[in-house]
Coordinates of C-alpha atoms and ligand atoms in Angstrom, one line a residue:
Chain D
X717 CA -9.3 27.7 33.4
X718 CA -10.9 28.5 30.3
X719 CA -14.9 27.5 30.0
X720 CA -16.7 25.8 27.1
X721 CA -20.0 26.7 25.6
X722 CA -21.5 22.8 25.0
X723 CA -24.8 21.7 23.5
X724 CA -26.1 18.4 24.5
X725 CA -29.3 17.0 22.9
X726 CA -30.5 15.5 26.3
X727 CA -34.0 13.5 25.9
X728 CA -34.8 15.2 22.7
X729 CA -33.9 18.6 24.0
X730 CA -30.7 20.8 23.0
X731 CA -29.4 21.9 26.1
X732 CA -26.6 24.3 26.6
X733 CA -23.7 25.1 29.1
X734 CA -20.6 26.5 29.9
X735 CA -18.8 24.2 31.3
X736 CA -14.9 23.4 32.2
X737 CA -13.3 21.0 30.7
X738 CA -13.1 18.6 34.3
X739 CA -17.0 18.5 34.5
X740 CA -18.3 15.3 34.7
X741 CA -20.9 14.2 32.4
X742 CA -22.9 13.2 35.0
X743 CA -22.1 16.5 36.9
X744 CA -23.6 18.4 34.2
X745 CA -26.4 16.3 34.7
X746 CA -27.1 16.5 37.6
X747 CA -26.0 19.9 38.7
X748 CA -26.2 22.2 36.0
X749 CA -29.1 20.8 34.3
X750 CA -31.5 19.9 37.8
X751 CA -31.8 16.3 36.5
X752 CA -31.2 14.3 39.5
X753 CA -32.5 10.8 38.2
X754 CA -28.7 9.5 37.3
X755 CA -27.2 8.8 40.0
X756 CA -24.0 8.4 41.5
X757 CA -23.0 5.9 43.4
X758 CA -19.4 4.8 43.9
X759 CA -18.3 7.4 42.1
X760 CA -15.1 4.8 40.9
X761 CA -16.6 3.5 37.7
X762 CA -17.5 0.6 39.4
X763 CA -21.6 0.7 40.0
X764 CA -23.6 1.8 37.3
X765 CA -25.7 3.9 38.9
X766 CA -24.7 6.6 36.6
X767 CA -25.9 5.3 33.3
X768 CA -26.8 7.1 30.7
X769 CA -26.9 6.2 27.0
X770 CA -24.7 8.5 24.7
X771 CA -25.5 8.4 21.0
X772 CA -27.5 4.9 22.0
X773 CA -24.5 3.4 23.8
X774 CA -25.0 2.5 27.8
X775 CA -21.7 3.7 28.8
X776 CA -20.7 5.3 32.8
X777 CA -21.2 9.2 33.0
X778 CA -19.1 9.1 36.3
X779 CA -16.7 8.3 33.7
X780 CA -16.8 10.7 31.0
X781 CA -16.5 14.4 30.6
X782 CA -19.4 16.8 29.5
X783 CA -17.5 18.2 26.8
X784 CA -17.2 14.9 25.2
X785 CA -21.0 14.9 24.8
X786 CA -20.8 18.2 22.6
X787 CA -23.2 18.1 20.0
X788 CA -24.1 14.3 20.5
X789 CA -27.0 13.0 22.4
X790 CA -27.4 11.6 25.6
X791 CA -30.5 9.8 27.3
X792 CA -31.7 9.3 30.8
X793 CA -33.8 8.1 32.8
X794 CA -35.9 11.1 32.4
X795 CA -36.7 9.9 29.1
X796 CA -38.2 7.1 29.8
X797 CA -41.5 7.8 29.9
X798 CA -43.6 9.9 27.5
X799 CA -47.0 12.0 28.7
X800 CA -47.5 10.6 31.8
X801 CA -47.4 7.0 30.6
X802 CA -44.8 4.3 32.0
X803 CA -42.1 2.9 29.4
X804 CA -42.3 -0.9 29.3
X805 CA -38.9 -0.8 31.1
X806 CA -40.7 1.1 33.9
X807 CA -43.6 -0.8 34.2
X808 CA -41.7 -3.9 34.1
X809 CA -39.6 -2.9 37.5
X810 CA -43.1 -1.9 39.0
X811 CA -44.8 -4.6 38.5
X812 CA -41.7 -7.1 39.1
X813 CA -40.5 -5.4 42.4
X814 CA -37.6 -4.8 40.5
X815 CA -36.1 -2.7 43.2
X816 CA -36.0 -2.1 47.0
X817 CA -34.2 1.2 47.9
X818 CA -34.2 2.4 44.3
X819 CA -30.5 3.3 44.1
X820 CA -29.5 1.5 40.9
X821 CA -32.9 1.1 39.7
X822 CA -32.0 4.6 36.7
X823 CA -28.9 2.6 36.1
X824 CA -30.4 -0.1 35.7
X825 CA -33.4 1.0 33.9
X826 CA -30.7 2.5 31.5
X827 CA -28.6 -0.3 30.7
X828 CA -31.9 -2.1 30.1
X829 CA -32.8 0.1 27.4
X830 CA -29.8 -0.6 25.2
X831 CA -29.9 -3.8 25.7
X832 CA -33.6 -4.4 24.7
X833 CA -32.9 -2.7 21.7
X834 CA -29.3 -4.1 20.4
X835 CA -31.2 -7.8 21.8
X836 CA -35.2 -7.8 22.0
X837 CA -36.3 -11.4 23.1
X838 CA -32.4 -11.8 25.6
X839 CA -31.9 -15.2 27.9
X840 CA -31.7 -15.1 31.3
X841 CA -27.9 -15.6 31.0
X842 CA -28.1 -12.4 28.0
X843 CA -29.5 -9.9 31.0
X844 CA -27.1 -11.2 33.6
X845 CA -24.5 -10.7 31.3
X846 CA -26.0 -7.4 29.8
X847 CA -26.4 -6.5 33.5
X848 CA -23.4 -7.4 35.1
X849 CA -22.1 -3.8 35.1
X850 CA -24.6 -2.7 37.3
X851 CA -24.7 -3.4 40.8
X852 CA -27.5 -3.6 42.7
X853 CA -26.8 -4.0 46.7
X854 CA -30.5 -4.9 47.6
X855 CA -32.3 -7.1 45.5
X856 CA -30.3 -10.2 44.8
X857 CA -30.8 -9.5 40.9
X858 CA -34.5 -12.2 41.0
X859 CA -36.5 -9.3 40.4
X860 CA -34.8 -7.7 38.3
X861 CA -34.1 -10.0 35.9
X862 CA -38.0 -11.2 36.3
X863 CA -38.2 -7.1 35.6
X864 CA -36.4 -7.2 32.4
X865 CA -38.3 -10.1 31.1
X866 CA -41.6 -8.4 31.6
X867 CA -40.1 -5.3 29.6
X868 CA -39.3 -8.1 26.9
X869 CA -42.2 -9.1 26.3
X870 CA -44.2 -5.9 25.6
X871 CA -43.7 -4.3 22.7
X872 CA -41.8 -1.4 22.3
X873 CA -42.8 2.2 22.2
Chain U
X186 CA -14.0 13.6 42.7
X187 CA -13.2 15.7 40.5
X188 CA -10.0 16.0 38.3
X189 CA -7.7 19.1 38.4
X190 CA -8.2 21.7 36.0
X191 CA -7.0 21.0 32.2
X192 CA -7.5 22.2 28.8
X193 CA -9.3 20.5 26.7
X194 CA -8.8 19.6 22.6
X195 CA -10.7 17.7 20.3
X196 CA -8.6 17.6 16.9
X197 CA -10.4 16.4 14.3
X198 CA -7.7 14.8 12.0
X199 CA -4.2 12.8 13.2
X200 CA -2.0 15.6 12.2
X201 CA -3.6 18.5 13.8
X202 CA -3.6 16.0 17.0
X203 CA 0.3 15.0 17.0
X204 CA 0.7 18.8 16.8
X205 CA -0.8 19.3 19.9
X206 CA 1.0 16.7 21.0
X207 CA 4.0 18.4 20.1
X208 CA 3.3 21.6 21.3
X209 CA 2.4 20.4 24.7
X210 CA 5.0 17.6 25.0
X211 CA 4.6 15.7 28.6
X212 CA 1.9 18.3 29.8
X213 CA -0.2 17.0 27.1
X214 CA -2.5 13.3 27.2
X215 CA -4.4 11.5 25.0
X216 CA -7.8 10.7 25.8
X217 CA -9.5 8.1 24.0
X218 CA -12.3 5.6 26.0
X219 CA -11.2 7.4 29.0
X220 CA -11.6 4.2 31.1
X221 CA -8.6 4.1 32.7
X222 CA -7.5 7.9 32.2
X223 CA -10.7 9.6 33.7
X224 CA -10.5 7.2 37.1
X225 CA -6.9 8.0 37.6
X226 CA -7.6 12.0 37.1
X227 CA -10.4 11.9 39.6
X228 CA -8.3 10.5 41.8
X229 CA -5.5 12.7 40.9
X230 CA -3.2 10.2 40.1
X231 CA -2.7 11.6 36.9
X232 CA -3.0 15.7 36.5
X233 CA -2.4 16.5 32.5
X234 CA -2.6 20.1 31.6
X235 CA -3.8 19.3 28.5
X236 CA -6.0 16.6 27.5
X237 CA -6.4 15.7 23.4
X238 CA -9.6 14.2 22.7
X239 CA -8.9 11.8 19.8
X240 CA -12.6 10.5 19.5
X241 CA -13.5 13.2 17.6
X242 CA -11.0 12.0 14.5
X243 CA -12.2 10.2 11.7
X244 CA -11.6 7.1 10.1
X245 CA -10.2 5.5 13.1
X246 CA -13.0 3.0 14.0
X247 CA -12.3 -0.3 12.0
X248 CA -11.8 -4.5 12.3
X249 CA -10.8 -6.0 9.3
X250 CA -8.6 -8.1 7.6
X251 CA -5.9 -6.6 4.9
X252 CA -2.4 -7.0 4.0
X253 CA -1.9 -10.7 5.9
X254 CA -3.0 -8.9 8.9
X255 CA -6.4 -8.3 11.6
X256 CA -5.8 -4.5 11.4
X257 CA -7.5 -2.8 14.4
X258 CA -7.9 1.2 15.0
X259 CA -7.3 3.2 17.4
X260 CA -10.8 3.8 18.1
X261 CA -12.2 0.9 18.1
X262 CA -13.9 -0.3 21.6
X263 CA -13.8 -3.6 23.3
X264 CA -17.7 -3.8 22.7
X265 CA -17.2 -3.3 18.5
X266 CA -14.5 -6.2 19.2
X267 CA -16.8 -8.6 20.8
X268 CA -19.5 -7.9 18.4
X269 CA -17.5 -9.0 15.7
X270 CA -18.1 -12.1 14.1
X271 CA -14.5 -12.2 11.6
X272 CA -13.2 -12.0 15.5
X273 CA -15.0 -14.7 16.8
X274 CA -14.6 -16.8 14.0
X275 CA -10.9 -16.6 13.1
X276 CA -9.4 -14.9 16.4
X277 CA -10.8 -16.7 19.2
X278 CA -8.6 -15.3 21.7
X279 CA -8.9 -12.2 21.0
X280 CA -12.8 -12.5 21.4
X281 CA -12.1 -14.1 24.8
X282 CA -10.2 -11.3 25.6
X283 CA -12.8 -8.4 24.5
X284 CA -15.4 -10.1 26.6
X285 CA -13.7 -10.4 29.8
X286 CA -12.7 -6.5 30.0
X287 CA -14.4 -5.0 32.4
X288 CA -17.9 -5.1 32.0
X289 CA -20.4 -4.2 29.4
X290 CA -20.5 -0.8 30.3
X291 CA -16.9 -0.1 30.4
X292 CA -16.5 -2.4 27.1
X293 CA -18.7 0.4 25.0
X294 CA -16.1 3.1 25.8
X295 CA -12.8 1.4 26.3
X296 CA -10.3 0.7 23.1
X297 CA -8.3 -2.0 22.6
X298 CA -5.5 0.6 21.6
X299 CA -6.1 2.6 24.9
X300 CA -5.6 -0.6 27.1
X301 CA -2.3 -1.3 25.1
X302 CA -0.7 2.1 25.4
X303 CA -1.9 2.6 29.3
X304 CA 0.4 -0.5 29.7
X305 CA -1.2 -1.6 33.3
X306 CA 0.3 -5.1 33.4
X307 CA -3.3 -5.8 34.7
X308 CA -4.6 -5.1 31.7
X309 CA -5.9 -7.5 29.4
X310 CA -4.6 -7.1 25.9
X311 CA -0.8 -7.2 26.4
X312 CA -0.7 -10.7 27.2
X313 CA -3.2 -11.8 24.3
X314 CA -1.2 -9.4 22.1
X315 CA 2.4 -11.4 22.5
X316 CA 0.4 -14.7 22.2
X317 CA -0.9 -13.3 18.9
X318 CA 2.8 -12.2 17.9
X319 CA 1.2 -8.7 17.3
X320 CA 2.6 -5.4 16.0
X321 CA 1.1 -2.2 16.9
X322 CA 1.9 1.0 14.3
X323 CA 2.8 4.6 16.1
X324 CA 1.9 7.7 14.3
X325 CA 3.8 10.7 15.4
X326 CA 5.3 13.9 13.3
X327 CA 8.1 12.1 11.4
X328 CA 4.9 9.8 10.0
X329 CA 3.9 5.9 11.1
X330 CA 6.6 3.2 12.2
X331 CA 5.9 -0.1 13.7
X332 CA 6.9 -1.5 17.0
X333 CA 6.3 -5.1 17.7
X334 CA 5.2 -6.0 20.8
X335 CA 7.4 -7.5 22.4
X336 CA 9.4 -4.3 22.1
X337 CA 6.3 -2.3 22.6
X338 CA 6.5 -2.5 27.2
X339 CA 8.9 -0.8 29.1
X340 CA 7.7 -1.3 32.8
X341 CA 5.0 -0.1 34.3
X342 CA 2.4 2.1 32.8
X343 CA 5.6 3.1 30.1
X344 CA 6.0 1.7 26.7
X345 CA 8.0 2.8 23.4
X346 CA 5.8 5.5 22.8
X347 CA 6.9 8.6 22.3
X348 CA 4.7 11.6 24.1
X349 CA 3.5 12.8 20.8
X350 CA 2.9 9.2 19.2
X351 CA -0.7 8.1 19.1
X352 CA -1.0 4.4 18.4
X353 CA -3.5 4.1 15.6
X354 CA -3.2 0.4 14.4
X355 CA -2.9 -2.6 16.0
X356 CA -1.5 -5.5 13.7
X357 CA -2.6 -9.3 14.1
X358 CA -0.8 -11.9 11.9
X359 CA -4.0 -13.8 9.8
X360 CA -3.6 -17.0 11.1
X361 CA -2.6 -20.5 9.7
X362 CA -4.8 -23.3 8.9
X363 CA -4.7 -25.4 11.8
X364 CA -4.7 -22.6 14.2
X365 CA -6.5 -21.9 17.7
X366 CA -6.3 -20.0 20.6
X367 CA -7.9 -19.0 24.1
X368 CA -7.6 -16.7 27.0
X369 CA -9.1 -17.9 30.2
X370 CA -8.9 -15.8 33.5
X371 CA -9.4 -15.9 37.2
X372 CA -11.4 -12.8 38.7
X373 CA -13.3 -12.2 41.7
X374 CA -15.6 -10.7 39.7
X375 CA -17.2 -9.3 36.5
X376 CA -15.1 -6.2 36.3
X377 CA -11.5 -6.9 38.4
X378 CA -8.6 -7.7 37.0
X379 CA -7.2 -11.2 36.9
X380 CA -6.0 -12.5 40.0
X381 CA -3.9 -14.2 36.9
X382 CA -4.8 -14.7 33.3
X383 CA -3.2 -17.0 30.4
X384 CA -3.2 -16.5 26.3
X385 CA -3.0 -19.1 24.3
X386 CA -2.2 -19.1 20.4
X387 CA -1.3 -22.5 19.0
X388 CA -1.0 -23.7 15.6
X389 CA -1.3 -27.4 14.6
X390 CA -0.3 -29.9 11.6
X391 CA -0.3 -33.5 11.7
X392 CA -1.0 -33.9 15.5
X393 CA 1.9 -31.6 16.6
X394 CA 2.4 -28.1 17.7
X395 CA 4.2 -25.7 14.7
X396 CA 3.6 -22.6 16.5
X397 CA 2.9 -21.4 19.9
X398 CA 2.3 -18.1 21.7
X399 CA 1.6 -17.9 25.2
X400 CA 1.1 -14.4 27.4
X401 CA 0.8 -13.8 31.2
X402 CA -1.6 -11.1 32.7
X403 CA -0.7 -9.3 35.8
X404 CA 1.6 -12.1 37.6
X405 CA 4.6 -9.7 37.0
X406 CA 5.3 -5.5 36.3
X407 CA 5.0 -6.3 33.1
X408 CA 3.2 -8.5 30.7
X409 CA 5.2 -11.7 30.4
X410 CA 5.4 -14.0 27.2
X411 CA 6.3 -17.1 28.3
X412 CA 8.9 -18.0 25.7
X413 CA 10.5 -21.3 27.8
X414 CA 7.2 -22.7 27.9
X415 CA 6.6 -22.3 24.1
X416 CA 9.7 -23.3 23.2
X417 CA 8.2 -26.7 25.2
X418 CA 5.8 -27.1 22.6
X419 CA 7.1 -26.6 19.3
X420 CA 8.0 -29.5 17.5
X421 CA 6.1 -32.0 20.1
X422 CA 3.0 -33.3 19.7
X423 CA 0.1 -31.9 21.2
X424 CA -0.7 -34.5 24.0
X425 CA -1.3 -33.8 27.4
X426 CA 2.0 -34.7 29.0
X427 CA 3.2 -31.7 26.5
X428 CA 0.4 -29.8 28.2
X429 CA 1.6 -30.4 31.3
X430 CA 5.1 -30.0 31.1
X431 CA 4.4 -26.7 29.5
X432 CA 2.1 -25.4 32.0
X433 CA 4.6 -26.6 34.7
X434 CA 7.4 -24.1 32.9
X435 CA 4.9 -21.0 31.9
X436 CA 3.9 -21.2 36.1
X437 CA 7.9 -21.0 36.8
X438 CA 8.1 -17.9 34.2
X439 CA 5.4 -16.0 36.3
X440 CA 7.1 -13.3 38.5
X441 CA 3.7 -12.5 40.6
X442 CA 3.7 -10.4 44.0
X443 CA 1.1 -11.3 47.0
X444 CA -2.1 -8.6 46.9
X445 CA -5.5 -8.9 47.5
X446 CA -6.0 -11.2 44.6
X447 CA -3.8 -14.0 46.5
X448 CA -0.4 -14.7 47.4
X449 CA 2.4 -16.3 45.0
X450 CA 2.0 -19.5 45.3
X451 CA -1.7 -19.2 44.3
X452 CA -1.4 -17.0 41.2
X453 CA 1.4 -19.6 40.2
X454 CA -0.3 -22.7 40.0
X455 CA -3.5 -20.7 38.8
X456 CA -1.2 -19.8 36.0
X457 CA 0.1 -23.5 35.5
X458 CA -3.7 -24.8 35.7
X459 CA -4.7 -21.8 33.7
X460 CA -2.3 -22.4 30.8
X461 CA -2.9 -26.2 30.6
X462 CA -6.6 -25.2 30.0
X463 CA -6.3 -22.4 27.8
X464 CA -4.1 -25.1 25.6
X465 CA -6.9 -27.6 25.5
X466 CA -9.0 -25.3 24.3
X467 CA -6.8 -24.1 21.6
X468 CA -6.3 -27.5 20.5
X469 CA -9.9 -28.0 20.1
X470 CA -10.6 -24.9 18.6
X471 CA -7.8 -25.3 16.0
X472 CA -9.5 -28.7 15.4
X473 CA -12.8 -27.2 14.8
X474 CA -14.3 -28.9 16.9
X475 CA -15.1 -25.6 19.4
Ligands
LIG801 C1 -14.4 -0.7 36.2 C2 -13.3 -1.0 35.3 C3 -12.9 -2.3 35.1 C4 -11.8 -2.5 34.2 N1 -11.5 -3.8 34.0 C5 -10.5 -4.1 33.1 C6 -10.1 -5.5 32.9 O1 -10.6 -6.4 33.5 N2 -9.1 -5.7 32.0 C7 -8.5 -4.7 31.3 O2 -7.6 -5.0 30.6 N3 -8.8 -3.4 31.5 C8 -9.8 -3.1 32.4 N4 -10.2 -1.8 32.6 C9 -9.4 -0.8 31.9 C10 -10.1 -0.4 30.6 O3 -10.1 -1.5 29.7 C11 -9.4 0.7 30.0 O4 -10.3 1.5 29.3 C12 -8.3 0.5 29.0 O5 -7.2 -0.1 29.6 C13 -7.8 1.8 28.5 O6 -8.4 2.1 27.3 P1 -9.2 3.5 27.1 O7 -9.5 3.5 25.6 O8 -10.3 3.7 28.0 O9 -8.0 4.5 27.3 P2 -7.9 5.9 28.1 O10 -8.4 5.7 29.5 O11 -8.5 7.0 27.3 O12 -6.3 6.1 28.1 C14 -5.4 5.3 28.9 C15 -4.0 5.7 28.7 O13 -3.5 5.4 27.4 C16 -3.2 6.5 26.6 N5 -3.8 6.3 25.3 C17 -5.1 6.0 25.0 N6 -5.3 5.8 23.7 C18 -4.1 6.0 23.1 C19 -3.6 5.9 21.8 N7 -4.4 5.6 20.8 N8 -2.3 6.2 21.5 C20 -1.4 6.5 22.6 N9 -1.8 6.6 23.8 C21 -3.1 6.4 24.1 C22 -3.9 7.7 27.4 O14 -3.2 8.9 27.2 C23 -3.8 7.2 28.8 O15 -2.5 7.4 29.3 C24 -11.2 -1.5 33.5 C25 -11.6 -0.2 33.6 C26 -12.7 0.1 34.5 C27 -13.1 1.5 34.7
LIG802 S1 -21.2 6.3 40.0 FE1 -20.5 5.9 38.0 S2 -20.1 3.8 38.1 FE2 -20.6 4.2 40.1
LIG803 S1 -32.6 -1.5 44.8 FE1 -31.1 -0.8 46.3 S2 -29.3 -0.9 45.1 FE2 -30.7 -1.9 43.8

């Protein structure tokens, strides 16, 4: 099968490949571009571990080809924090406990991001909604909740 | 899991996509939020040769009203739906739908289009579609016809469509004064399909029903429109013996098999409490008082 030279602005960074058409977003990701923070985790669009925002949108990379990210941009985890320093999303799951094994804690860091910035001061019941595709098989979703409040109330970068 | 190999197309205008269409007849499928169509090529389920990438066309993201109609397009996603506010205020139903599609993740890729032309009778939109008496408007090289919906569903996964048709407008009738509507639905959990789901579209004038649409969601291979139970409530005034009685009929028009979501007789009478539910709301909401 033919191949197909891509560029994906990835955290602020053009970043090219030669992909086929079948990659996986998140196979490009993770494979061809080293950048094992997304994970994946059912691998069935059903977990969210694989979040990444494309053009600002959470959406599932599991679920979405590479060469649908051509010349758009895509976020990850990665780009969370700048120079060393903890985005508020990050800090917030520190110094909530917002995780235990850490699986979903990208995905959820991810989703958290778009939400804070399409909602900056959400309920409780906004960030279980805004959360609910995201599972988390650990934590009982306390701390992370508590997590996202903390983010909520710092100001953002 | 990865899909089989495939070429890959992203047209950038409708005509240079029904060509490919055309050239590549049932080799050839549409890809538009991918939510359904991705999971079933990773699992193989589906193995297109070529895959036409319709997200890259323009001018096919839009909600608005025009012509007596909601006018929907083919791009736009279940999340653009639910942010809406001209859907939440005048088509109530089908913001209950958009919300309860998958979850919030799968809701900023999926399209309303997509989840009509993929034809799952687990799906969503079908039933709230023939509740709404929608049309749906197919694009393909001899230009743009429309299909009603009721004549839109086939069977499973198959409609009307032809293999290069791409459906590019959905078609709500503007509702009447007096009008309300709801979709209520049973799931294990954020994300499943309904164990059973009921849409309601009702319109009222001096205490009685004038119009009524109702639509069943995955209790049957297809999308069912109850048409004995609305028939029940034209004409009668919109009391809860009505209700009831028309519940009790829409529960005997459900054709459901036992899966993991339940056996029969418990997606029936979810269907019959379901519908009497949906109803009230729809009353209260064509009251204004919701
Ligand atoms: C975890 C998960 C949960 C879900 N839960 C629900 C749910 O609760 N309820 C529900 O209703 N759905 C649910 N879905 C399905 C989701 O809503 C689908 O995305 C939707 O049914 C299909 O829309 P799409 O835009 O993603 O279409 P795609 O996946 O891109 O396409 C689906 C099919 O339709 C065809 N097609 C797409 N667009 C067009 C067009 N414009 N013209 C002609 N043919 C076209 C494609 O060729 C393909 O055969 C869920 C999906 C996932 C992954
Ligand atoms: S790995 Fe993508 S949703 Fe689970
Ligand atoms: S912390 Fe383990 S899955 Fe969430």
């Amino acid at each position: 099968m033919t191949t197909r030279k891509i560029t994906v602005n990835v955290n602020g960074t053009p970043r090219e490949g030669e992909v086929e058409p079948r990659l996986l977003l998140v196979h490009f990701l993770r494979e061809d571009l080293s950048m094992t923070g997304t994970h994946i985790g059912c691998d069935t669009t059903s977990c969210g571990a694989c979040t990444v925002l494309l053009d600002g949108k959470a959406i599932k990379s599991c679920t979405a080809f590479a060469v649908q990210a051509d010349g758009r941009e895509v976020m990850t985890v990665e780009g969370l924090e700048k120079d060393g320093k903890l985005d508020r999303i990050q800090e917030g799951f520190h110094q909530e406990h917002g995780l235990q094994c850490g699986f979903c804690t990208p995905g959820m860091m991810m989703t958290t991001y778009a939400l804070l910035k399409n909602n900056p001061s959400p309920s409780e019941h906004d960030i279980r909604w805004g959360i609910s595709g995201n599972l988390c098989r650990c934590t009982g979703y306390v701390n992370i909740v508590k997590a996202i409040q903390y983010a909520a109330q710092k100001p953002a970068e | 899991m990865i899909p089989a190999s495939f070429d890959y197309s992203s047209p950038k205008t409708l005509s240079e996509a029904i060509s490919l269409l055309q050239q590549h007849g049932a080799d050839a499928k549409i890809l538009s939020g991918g939510q359904s169509l991705i999971p079933l090529m990773k699992l193989r389920m589906a193995a297109p040769k070529h895959v036409v990438d319709i997200n890259g066309i323009d001018g096919l993201a839009y909600i608005k009203e025009s012509g007596g109609f909601l006018t929907i397009g083919a791009l736009t996603r279940e999340a653009d739906v639910d942010a809406s506010q001209l859907v939440h205020d005048r088509y109530p139903l089908l913001a209950d739908t958009a919300g309860v599609i998958g979850d919030p993740l799968v809701r900023n890729l999926a399209t309303v289009a997509g989840n009509l032309a993929h034809a799952d009778p687990a799906n969503d939109h079908p039933a709230t579609m023939l509740a709404l008496g929608a049309s749906v408007v197919a694009t393909g090289p001899k230009g743009a016809r429309t299909i009603a919906i009721s004549d839109f569903f086939t069977g499973i996964f198959t409609t009307t469509l032809a293999p290069d048709e791409i459906l590019t407008e959905i078609r709500v009738p503007m509702p009447q004064a007096g009008s309300g509507g709801a979709y209520l639905k049973v799931e294990r959990k954020v994300g499943d399909f309904a164990a059973a789901a009921v849409a309601v579209q009702i319109t009222l004038d001096g205490g009685s029903f004038t119009s009524a649409g109702i639509g069943l969601t995955n209790v049957g291979p297809m999308p069912i429109k109850a048409t004995r139970a609305e028939k029940a409530l034209v004409g009668k005034p919109a009391v809860e013996s009505t209700i009831v009685e028309a519940a009790r009929i829409a529960a005997e028009e459900a054709d459901p098999a036992e899966d993991l979501r339940g056996s029969v007789d418990y997606k029936r009478s979810l269907v019959r409490v379901l519908t009497a539910r949906a109803l009230r709301l729809a009353i209260t909401r064509a009251k204004g008082e919701h």
